Tab-separated table of C-alpha atoms and ligand atoms in Angstrom:
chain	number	residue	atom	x	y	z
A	1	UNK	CA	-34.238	-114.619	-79.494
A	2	UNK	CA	-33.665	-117.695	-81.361
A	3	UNK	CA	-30.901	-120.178	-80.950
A	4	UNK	CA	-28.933	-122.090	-83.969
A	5	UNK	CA	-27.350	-125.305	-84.121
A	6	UNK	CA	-25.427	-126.692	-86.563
A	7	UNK	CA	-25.349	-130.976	-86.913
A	8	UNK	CA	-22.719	-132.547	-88.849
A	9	UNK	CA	-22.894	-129.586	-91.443
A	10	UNK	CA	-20.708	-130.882	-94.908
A	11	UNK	CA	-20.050	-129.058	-97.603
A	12	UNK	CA	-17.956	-130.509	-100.541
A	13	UNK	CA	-17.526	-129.018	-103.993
A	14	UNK	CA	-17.467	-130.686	-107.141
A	15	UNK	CA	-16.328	-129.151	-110.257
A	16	UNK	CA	-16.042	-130.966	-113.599
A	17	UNK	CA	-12.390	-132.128	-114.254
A	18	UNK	CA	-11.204	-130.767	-111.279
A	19	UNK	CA	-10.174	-132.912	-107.831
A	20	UNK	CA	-13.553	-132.514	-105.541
A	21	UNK	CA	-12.915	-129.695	-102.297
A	22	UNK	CA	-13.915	-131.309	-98.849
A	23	UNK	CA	-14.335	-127.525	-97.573
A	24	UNK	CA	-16.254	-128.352	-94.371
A	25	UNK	CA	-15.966	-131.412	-92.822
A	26	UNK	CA	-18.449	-132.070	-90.006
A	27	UNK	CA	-19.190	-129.456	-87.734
A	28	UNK	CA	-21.216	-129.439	-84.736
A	29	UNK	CA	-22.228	-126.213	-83.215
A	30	UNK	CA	-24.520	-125.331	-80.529
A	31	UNK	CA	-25.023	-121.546	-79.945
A	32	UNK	CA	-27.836	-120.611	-77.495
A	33	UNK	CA	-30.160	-117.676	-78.124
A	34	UNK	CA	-28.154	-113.935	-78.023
A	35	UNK	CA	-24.727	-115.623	-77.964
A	36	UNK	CA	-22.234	-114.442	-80.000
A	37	UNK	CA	-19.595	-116.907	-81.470
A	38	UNK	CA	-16.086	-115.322	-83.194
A	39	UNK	CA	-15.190	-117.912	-85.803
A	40	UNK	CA	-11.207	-117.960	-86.160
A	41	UNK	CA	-9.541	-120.241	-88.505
A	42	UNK	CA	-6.760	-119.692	-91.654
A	43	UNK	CA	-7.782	-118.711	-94.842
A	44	UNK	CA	-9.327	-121.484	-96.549
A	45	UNK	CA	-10.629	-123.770	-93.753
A	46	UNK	CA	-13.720	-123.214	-94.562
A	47	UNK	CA	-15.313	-120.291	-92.311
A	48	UNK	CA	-17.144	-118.547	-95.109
A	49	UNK	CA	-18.709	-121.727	-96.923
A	50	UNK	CA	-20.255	-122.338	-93.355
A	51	UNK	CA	-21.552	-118.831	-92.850
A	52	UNK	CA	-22.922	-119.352	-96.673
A	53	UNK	CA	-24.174	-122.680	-95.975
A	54	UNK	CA	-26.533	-121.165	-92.716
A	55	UNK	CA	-27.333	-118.062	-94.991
A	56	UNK	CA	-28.571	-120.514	-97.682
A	57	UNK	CA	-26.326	-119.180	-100.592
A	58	UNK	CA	-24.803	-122.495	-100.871
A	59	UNK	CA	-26.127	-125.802	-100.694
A	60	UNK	CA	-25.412	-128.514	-98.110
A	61	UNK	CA	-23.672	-131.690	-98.754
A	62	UNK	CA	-25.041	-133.096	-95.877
A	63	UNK	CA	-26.028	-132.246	-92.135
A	64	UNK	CA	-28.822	-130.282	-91.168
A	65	UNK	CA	-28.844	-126.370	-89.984
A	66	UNK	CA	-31.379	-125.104	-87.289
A	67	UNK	CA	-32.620	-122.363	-86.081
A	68	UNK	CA	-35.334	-121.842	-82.959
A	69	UNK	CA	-35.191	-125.758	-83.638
A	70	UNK	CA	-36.344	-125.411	-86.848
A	71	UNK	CA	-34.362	-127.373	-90.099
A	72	UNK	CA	-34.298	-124.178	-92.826
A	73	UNK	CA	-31.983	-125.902	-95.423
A	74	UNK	CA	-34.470	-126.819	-97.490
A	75	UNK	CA	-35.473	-122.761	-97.612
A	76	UNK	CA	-34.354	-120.311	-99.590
A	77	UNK	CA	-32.041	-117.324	-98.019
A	78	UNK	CA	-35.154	-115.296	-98.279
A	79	UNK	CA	-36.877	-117.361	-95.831
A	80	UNK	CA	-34.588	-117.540	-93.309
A	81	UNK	CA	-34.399	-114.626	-91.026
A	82	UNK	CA	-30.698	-114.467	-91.211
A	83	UNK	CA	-28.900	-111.429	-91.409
A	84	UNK	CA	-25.901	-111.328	-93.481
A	85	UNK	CA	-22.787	-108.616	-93.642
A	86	UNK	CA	-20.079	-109.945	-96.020
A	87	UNK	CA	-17.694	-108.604	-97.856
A	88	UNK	CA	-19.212	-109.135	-100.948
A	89	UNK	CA	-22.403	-108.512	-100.863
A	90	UNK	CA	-22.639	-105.641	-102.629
A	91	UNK	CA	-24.945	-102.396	-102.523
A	92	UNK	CA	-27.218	-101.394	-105.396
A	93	UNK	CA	-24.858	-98.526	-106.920
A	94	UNK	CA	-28.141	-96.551	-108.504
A	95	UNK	CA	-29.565	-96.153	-104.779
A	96	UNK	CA	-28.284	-94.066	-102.208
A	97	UNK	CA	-27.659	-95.518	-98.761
A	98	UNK	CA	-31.167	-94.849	-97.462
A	99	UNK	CA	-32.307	-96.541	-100.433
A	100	UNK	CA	-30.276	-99.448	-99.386
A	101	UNK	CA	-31.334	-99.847	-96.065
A	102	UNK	CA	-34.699	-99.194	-97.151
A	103	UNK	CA	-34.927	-102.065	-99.770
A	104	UNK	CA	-33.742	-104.594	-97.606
A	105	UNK	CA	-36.554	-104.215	-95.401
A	106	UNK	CA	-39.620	-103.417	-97.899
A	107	UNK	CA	-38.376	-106.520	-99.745
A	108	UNK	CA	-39.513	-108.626	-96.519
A	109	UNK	CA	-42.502	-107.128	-95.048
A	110	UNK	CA	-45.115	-104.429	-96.507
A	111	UNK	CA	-43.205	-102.009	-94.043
A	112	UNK	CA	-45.184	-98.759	-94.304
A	113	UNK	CA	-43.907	-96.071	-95.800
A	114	UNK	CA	-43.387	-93.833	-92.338
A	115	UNK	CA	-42.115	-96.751	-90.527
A	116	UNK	CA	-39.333	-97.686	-92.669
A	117	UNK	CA	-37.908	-94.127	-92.440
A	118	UNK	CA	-38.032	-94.509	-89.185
A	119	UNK	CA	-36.406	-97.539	-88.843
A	120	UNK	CA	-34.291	-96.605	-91.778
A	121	UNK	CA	-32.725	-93.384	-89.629
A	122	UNK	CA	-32.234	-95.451	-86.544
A	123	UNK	CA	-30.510	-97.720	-87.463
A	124	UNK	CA	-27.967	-94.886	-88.948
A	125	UNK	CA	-27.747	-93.439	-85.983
A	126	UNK	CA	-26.456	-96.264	-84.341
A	127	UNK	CA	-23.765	-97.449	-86.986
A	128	UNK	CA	-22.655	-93.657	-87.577
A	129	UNK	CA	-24.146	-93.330	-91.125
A	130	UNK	CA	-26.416	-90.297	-90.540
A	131	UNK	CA	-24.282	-88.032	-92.523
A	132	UNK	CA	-23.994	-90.743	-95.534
A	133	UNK	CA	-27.968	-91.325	-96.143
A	134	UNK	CA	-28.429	-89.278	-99.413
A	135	UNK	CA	-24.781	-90.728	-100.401
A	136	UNK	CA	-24.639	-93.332	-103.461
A	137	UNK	CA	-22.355	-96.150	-103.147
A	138	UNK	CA	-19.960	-95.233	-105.345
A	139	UNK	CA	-18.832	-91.959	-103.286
A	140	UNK	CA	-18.167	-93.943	-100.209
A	141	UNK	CA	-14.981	-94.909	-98.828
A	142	UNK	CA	-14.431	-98.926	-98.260
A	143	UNK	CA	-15.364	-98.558	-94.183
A	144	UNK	CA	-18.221	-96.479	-94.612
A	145	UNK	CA	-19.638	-99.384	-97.519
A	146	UNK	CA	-18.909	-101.941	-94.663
A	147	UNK	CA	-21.523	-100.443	-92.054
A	148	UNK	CA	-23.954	-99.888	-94.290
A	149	UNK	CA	-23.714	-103.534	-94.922
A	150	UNK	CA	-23.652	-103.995	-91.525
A	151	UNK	CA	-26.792	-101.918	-91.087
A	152	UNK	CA	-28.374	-103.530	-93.872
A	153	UNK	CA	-28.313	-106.742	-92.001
A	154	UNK	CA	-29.549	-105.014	-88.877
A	155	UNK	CA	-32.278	-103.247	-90.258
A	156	UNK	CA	-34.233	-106.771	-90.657
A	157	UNK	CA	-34.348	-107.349	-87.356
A	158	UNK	CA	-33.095	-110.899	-88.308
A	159	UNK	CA	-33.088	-114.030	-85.848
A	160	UNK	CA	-29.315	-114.843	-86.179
A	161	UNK	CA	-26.298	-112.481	-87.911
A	162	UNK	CA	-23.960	-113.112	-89.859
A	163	UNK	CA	-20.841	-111.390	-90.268
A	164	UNK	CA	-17.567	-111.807	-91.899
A	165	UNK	CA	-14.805	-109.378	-90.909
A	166	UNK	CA	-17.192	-107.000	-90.496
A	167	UNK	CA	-14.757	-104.085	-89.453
A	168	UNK	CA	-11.747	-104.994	-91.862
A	169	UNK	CA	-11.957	-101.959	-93.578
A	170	UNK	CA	-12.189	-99.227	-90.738
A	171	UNK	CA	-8.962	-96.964	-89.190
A	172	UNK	CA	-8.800	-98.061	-85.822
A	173	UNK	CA	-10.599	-95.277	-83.968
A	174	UNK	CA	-13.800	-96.088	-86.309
A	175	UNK	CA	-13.426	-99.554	-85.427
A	176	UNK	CA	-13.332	-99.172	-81.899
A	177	UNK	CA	-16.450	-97.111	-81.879
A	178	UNK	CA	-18.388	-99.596	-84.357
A	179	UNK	CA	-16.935	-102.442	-82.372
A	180	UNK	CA	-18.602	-101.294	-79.506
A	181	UNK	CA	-21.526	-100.286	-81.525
A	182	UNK	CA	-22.058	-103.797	-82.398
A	183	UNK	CA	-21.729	-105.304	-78.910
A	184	UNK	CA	-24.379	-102.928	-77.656
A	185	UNK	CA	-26.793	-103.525	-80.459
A	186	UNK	CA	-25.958	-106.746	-80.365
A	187	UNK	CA	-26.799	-107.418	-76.761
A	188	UNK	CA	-29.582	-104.841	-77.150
A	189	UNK	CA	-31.617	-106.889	-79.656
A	190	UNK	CA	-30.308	-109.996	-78.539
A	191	UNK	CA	-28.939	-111.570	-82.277
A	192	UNK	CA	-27.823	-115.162	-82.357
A	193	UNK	CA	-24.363	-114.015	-83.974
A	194	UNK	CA	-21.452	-115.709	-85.850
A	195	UNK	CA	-18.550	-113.165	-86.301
A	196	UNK	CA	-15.316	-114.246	-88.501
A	197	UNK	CA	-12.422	-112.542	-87.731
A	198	UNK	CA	-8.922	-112.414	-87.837
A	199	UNK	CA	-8.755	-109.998	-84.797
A	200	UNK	CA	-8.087	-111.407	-81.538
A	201	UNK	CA	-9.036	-108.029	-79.915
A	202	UNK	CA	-12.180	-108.085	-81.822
A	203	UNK	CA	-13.018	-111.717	-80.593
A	204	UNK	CA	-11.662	-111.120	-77.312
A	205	UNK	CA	-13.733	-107.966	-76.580
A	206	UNK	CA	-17.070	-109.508	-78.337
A	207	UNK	CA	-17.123	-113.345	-78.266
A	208	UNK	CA	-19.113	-115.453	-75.441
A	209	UNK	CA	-17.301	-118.170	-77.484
A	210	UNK	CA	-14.527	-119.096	-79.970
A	211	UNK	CA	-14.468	-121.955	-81.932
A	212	UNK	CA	-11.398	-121.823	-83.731
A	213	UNK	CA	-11.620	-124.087	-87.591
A	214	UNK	CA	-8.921	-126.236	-89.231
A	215	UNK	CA	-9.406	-127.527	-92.602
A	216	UNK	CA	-12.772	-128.041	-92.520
A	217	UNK	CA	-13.296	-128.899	-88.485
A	218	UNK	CA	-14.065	-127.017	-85.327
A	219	UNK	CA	-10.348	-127.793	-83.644
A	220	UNK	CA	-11.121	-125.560	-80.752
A	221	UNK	CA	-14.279	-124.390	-78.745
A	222	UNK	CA	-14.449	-122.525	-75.918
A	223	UNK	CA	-14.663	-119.116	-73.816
A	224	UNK	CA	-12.142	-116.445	-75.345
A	225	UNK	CA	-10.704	-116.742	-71.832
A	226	UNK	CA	-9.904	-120.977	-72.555
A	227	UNK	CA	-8.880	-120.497	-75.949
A	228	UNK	CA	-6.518	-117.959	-75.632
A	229	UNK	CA	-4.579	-119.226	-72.225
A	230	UNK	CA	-4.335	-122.811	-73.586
A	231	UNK	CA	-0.627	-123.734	-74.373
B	301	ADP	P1	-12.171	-119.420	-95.505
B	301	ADP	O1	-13.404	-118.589	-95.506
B	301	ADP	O2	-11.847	-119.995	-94.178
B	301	ADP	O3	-11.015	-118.713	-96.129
B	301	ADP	P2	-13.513	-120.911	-97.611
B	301	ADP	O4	-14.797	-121.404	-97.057
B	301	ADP	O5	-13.549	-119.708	-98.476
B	301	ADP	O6	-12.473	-120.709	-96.416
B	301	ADP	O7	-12.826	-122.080	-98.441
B	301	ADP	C1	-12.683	-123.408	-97.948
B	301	ADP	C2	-12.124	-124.290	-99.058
B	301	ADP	O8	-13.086	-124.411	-100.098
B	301	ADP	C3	-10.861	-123.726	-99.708
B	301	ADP	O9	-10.062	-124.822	-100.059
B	301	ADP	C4	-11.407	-123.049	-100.945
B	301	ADP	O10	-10.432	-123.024	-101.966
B	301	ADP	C5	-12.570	-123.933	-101.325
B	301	ADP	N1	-13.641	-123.215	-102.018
B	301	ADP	C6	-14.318	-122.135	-101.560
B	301	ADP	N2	-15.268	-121.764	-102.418
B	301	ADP	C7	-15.205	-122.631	-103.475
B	301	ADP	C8	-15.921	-122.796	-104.701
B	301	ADP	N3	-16.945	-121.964	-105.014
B	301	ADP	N4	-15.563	-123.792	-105.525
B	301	ADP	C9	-14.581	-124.639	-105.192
B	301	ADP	N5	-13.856	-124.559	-104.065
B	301	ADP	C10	-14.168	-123.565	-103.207
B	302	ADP	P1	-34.653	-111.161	-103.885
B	302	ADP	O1	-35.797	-112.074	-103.517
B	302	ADP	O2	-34.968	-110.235	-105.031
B	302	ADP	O3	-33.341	-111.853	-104.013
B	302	ADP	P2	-33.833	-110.376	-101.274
B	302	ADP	O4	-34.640	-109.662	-100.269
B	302	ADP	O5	-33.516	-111.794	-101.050
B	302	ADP	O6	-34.561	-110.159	-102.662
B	302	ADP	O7	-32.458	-109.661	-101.504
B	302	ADP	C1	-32.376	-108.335	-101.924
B	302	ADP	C2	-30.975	-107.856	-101.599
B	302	ADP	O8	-30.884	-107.663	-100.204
B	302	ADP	C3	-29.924	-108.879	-101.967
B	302	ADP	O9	-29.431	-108.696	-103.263
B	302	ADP	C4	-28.863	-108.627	-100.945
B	302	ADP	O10	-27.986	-107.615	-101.369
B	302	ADP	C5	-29.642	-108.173	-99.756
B	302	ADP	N1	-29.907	-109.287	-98.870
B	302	ADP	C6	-30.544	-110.442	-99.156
B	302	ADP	N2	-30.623	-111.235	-98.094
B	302	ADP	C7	-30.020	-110.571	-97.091
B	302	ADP	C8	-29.787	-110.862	-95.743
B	302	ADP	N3	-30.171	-112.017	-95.198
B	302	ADP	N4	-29.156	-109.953	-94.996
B	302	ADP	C9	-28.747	-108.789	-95.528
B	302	ADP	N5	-28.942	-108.447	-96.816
B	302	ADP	C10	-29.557	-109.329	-97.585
């Protein structure tokens, strides 16, 4: 496992003729290897420029992001190890969900072909897609498109995970079962996590720690236990 720290991360964004956004404001974070942080804030107070900002699809304003101890903002997402699952980040319609999973991993190691199958149905199995592999995109519902994203950030066996209201879309019986999913796996393979939700079961029931954000600043840190008794 691999730990990530986060030192006086900035992020403000300038747009021609427009007043300049000071979306994140100076945050410190310090999560230790295989910990799992639930990120809680309003919309808009910056929770998914951060995420961005560690997943290198947006630059830095200033501050400096490691992971293992290592400074990676001056490397591309590609180079990061970083799992991502956001809401966004969409599948390749002309591939079917096997394809999907598949691609992610191929594109960062020379996999071979019977491991990646391998690896490809495992990681099904344990997000509930097994059914769905020969599915395209396009015929799946909005909760089944979520875990493959989900999967699709497992399957690289990334150092840290990010994910952004990664059950939104499921009825609640599929989220229990994925939510639990994701704590096992989670604790299995020991990810350095960041989850953003606006579900205080779901950070209750999988956060070691909450830091809750406030226009652009970590207002709140602590155990889901401290943040959720405090007056
Ligand atoms: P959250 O994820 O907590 O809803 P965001 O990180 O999306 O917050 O947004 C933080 C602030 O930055 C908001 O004021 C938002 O309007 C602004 N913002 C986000 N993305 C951009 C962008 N690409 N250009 C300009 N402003 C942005
Ligand atoms: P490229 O170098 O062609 O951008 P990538 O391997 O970076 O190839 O990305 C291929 C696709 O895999 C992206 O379009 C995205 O959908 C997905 N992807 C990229 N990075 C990640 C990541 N860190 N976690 C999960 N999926 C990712």
């Amino acid at each position: 496992g691999t730990g990530l720290e986060l030192r006086e991360l900035r992020k403000t964004y300038r747009s021609r003729g427009r007043p300049s956004v000071d979306a994140v404001r100076g945050i410190d974070l310090n999560l230790r290897s295989g910990e799992l942080l639930g990120l809680l804030g309003p919309s808009g107070c910056g929770k998914s420029t951060t995420l961005r900002m560690i997943a290198g699809l947006e630059s830095v304003t200033g501050g400096d992001i490691l992971v293992g101890g290592a400074s990676v903002v001056e490397r591309p997402a590609q180079q990061r190890n970083i799992g991502v699952a956001f809401e966004n980040y969409a599948l390749y319609p002309p591939l079917s969900v096997a394809e999907n999973l598949a691609f992610g991993l191929k594109a960062r190691r020379k996999a071979a072909r019977g491991d990646v199958d391998r690896k490809v149905k495992e990681i099904a199995e344990r997000v509930g897609l097994t059914d769905l592999l020969d599915a395209r995109p396009a015929a799946l519902s909005s909760g089944q498109k979520q875990r493959v994203s989900l999967a699709r950030a497992l399957i690289r066996e990334p150092d840290v995970l990010l994910l952004d209201e990664p059950l939104s879309h499921l009825d609640a019986a599929q989220r229990d079962t994925t939510r639990r999913e994701l704590k096992r796996i989670q604790k299995d393979l020991g990810h350095t996590t960041i989850l953003v939700t606006h579900d205080q079961e779901e950070a209750l029931s999988l956060a070691d720690r909450i830091a809750v954000m406030k226009d652009g600043v970590i207002q709140q840190l602590g155990t889901p236990y401290e943040i959720y008794d405090s007056p």
